[in-house]
mmCIF file of C-alpha atoms in Angstrom:
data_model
loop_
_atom_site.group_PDB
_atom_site.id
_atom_site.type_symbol
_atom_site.label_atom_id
_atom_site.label_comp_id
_atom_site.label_asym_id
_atom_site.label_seq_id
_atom_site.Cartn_x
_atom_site.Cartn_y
_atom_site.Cartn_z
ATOM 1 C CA UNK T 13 45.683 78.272 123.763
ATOM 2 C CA UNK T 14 46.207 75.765 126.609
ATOM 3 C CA UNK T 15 44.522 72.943 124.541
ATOM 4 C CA UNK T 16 43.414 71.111 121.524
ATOM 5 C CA UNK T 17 41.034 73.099 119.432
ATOM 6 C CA UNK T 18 39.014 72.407 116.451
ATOM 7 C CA UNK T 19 36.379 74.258 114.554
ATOM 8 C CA UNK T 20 33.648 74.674 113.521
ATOM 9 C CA UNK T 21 32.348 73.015 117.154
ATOM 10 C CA UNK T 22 29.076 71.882 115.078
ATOM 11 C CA UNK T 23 28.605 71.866 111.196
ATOM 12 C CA UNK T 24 25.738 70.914 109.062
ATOM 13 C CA UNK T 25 26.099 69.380 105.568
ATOM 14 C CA UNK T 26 24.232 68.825 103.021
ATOM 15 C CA UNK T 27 24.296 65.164 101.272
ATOM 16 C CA UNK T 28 26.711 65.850 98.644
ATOM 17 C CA UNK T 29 28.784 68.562 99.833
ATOM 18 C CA UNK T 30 32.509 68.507 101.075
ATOM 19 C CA UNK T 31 33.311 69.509 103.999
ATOM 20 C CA UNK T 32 36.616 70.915 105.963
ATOM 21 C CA UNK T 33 37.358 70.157 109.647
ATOM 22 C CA UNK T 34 39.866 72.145 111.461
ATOM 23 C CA UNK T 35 42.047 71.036 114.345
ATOM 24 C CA UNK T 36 44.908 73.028 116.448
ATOM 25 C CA UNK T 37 47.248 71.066 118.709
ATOM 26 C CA UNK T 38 48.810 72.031 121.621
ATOM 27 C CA UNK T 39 51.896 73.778 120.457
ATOM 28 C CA UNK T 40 54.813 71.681 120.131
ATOM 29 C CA UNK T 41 53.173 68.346 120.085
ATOM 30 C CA UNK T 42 54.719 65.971 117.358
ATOM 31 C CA UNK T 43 51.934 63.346 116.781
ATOM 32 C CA UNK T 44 48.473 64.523 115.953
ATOM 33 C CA UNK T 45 45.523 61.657 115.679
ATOM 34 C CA UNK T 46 41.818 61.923 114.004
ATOM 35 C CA UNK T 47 38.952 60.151 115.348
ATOM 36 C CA UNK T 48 35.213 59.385 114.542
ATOM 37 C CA UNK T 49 32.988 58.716 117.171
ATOM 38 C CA UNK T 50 29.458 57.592 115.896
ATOM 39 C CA UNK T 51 26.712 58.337 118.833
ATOM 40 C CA UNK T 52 26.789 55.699 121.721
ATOM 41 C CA UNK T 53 30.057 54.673 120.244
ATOM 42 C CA UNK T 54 33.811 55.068 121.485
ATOM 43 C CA UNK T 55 36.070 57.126 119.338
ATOM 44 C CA UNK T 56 37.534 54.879 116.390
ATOM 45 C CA UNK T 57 40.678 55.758 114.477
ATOM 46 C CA UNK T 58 40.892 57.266 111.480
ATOM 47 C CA UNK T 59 44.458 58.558 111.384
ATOM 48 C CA UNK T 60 48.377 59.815 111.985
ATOM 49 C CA UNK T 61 50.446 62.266 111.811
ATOM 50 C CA UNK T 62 54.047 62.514 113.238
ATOM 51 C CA UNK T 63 54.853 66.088 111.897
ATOM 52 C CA UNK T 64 53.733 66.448 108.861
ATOM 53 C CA UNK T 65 53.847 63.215 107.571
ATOM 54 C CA UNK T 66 51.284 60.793 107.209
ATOM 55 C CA UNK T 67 52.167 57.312 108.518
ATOM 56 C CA UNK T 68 48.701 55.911 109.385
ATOM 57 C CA UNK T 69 45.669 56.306 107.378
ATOM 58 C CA UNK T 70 44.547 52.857 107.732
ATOM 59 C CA UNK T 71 41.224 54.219 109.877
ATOM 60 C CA UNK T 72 40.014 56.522 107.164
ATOM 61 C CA UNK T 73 36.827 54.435 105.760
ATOM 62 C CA UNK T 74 36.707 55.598 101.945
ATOM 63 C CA UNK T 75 38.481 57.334 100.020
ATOM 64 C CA UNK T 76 36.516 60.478 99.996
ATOM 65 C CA UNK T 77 38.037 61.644 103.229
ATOM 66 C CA UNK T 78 41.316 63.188 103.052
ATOM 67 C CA UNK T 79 43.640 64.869 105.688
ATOM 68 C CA UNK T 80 46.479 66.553 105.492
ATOM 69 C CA UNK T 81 49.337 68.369 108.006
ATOM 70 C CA UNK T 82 51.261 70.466 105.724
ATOM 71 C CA UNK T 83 53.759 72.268 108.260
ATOM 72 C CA UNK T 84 53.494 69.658 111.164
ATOM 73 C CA UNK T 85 50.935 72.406 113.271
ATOM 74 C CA UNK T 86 47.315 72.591 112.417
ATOM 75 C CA UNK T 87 45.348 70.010 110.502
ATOM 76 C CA UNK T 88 42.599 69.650 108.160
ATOM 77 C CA UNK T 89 39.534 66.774 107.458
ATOM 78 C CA UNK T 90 37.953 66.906 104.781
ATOM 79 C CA UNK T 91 35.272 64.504 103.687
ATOM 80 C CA UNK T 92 34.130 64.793 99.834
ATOM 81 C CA UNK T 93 30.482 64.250 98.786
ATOM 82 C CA UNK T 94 29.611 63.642 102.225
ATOM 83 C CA UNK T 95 27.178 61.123 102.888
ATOM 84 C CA UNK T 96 24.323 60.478 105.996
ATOM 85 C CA UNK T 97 26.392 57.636 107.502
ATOM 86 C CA UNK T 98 29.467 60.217 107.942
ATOM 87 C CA UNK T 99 27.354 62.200 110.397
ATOM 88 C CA UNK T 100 29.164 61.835 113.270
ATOM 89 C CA UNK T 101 31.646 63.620 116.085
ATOM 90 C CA UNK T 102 35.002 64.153 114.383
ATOM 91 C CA UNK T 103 37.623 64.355 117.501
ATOM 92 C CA UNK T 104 41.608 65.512 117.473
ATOM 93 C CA UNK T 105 43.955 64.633 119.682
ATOM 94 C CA UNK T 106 47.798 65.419 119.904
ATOM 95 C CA UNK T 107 50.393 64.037 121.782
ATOM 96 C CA UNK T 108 53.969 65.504 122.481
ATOM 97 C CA UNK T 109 56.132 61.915 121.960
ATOM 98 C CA UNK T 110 56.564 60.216 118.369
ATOM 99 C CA UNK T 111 55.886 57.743 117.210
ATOM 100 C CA UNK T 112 57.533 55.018 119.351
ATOM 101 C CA UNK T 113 56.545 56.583 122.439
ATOM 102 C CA UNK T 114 53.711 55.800 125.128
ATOM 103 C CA UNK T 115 52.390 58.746 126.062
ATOM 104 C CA UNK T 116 49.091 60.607 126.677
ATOM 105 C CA UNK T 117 47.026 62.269 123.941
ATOM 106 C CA UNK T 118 45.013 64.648 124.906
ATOM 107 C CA UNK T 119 41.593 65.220 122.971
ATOM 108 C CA UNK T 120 39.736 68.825 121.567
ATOM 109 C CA UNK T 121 36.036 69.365 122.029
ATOM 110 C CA UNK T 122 35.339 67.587 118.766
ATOM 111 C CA UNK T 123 33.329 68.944 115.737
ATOM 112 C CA UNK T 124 29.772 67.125 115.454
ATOM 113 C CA UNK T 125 29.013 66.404 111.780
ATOM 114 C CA UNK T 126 25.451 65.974 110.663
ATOM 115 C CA UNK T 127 24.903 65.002 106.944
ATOM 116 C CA UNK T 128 21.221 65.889 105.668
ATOM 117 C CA UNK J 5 35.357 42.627 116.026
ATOM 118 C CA UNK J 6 35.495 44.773 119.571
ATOM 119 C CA UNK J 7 38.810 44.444 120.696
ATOM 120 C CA UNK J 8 38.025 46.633 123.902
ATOM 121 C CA UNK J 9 34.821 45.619 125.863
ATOM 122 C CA UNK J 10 33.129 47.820 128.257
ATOM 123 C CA UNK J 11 30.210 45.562 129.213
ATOM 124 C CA UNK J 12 28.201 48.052 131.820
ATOM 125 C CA UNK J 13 26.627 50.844 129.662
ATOM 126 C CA UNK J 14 25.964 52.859 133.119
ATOM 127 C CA UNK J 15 26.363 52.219 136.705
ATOM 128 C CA UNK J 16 24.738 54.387 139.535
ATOM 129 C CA UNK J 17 26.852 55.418 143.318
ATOM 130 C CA UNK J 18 26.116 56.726 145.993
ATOM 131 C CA UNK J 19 28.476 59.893 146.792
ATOM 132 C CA UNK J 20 31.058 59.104 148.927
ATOM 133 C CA UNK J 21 31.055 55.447 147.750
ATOM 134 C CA UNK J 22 33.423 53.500 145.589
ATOM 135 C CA UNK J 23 33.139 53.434 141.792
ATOM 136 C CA UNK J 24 34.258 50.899 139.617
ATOM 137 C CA UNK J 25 34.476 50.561 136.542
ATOM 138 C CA UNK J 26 35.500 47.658 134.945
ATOM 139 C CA UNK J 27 37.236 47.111 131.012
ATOM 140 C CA UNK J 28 38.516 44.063 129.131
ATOM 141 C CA UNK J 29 40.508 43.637 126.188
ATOM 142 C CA UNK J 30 41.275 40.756 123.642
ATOM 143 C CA UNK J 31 44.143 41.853 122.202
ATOM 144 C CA UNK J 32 47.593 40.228 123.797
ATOM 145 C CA UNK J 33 49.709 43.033 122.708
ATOM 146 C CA UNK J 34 47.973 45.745 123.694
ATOM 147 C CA UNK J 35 50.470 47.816 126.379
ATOM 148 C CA UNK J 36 49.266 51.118 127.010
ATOM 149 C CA UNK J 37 45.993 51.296 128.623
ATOM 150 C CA UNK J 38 44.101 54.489 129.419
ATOM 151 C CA UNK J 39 40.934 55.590 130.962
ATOM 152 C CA UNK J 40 39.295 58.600 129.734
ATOM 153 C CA UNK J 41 36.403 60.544 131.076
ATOM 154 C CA UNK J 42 33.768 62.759 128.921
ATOM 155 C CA UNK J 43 31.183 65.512 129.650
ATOM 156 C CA UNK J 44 28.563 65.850 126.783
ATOM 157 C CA UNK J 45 29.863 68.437 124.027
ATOM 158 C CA UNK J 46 33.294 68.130 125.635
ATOM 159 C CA UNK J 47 36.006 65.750 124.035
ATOM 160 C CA UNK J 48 37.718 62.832 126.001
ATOM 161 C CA UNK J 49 39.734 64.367 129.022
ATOM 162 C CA UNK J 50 42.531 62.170 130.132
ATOM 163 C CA UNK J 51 42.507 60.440 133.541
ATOM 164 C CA UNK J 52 44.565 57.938 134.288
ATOM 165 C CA UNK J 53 47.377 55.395 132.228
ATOM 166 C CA UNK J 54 48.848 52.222 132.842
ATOM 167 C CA UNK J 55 51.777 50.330 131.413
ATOM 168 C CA UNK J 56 51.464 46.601 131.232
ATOM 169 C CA UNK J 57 54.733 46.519 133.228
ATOM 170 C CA UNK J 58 52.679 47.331 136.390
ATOM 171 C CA UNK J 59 49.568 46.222 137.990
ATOM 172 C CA UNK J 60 48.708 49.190 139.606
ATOM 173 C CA UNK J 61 48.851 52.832 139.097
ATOM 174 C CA UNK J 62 47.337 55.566 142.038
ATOM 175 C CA UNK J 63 46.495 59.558 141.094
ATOM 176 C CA UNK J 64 44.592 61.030 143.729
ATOM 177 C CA UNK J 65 40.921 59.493 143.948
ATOM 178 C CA UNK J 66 41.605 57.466 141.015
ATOM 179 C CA UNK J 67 43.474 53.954 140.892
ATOM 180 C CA UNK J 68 43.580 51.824 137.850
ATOM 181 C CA UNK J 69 44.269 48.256 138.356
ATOM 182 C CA UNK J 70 45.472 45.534 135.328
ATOM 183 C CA UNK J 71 45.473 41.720 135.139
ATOM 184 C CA UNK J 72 47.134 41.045 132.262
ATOM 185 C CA UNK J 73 46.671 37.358 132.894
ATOM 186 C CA UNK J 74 42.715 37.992 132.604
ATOM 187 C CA UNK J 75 43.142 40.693 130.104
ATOM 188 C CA UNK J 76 41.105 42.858 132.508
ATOM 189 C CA UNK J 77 41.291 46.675 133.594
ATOM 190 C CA UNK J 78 39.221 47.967 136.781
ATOM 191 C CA UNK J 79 39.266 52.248 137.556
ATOM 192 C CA UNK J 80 38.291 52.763 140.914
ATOM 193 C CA UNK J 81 37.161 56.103 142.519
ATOM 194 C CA UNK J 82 37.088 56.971 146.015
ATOM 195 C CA UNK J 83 35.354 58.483 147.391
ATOM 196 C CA UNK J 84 32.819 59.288 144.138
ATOM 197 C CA UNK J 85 31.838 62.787 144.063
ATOM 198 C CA UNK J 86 28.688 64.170 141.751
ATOM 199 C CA UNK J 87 31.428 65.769 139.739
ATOM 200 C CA UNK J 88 32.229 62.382 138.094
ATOM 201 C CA UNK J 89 28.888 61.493 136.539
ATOM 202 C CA UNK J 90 30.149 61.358 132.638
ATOM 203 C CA UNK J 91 31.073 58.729 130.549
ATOM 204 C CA UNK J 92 34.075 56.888 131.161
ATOM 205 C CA UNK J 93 35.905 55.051 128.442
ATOM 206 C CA UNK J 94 38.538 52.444 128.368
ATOM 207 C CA UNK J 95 41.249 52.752 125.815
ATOM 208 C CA UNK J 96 44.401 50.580 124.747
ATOM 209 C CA UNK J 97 47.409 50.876 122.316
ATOM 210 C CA UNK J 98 50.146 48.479 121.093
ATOM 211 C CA UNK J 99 53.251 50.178 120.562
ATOM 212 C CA UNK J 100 55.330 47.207 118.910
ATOM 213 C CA UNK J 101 56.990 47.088 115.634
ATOM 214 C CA UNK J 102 56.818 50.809 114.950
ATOM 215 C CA UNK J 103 53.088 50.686 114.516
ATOM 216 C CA UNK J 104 51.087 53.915 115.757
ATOM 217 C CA UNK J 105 50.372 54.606 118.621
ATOM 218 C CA UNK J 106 46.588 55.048 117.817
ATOM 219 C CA UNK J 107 44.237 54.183 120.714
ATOM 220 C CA UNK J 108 41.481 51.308 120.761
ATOM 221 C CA UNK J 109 38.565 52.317 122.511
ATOM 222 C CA UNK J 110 35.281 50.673 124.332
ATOM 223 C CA UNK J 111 32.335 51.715 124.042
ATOM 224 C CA UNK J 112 31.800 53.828 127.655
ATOM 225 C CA UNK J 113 30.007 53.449 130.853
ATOM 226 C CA UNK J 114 27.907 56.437 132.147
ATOM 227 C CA UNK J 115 28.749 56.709 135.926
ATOM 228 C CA UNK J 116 25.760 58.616 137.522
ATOM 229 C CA UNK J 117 26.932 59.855 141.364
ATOM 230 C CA UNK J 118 23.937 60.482 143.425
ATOM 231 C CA UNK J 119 24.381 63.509 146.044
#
């Protein structure tokens, strides 16, 4: 496809359970970001990939979530023992520069997390 | 500690009128500012960038003005349209040192254009 994608588009948890959030960026594209954005919130950082390495997980607010990057395409979320206060949308965005470039990152439709 | 402030959560326009939108930021080294515009269940669709080098950047309808002296951001549209009622959010990043280029965000003003 023409854009970001992630899936699912809306997933309902459990207290307790782990969950796994998918995201596809646009082909190509070297950096790939995750964000949280909590309702009437702006997005907040969680964090980055150039490729498939991991420079920036400073964002990530415990250590129960986890993402990974493997071949420097899709990426994976995944929040253990997930908790009410994770409910949230989960966005993706990629970009096409590296790491010491400006340039635009362009967002998916998100994946809206509600923890039970 | 909000390091991007968007201090109008909504603002109402007449079609045909001029929108602004106004954004300010704390952070000195912040370089890279962005506005970004969002329909519900959509994510964050890019609009418009500036570099700190400038004080001005035109695209169309849109113009985004910065005065770095103020730390201060403005987006203006004209003329507004219906079509850009959705929530428009400020964004900045600090690319210095090799840090990441992750964006700062504020919190978002819903722009309501009245037909």
């Amino acid at each position: 496809g023409a854009g970001v994608s992630q899936s699912p588009r809306y997933k309902v948890a459990k207290r307790g359970q782990d969950v796994a959030l998918r995201c596809d960026p646009i082909s190509g594209h070297v950096s790939l970001f995750w964000y949280q954005q909590a309702l009437g919130q702006g997005p907040e950082f969680l964090t980055y990939f150039q490729n498939e390495a991991q420079l920036d997980k400073s964002g990530l607010p415990s250590d129960r979530f986890f993402a990974e990057r493997p071949e420097g395409s899709v990426s994976t979320l995944k929040i253990q023992r997930t908790q009410q206060e994770d409910s949230a949308v989960y966005l993706c965005a990629s970009s096409l520069a590296g790491l010491a470039d400006k340039d635009t990152q362009y967002f998916g439709p998100g994946t809206r997390l509600t923890v039970l | 500690d909000q390091q991007v402030k968007q201090n109008s959560p909504s603002l109402s326009v007449q079609e045909g009128r001029i929108s602004i939108l106004n954004c300010d930021y704390t952070n000195s080294m912040f370089d890279y500012f962005l506005w970004y515009k969002k329909y519900p269940a959509e994510g964050p669709t890019f609009l418009i960038s500036i570099s700190s080098i400038k004080d001005k950047n035109e695209d169309g309808r849109f113009t985004v003005f910065l005065n770095k002296s103020a730390k201060h951001l403005s987006l203006h549209i004209v003329p507004s349209q219906p079509g850009d009622s959705a929530v428009y959010f400020c964004a900045a990043s600090a690319l210095h040192g090799g840090a990441t280029n992750k964006l700062i965000f504020g919190t978002g003003t819903l722009l309501a254009v009245q037909p």
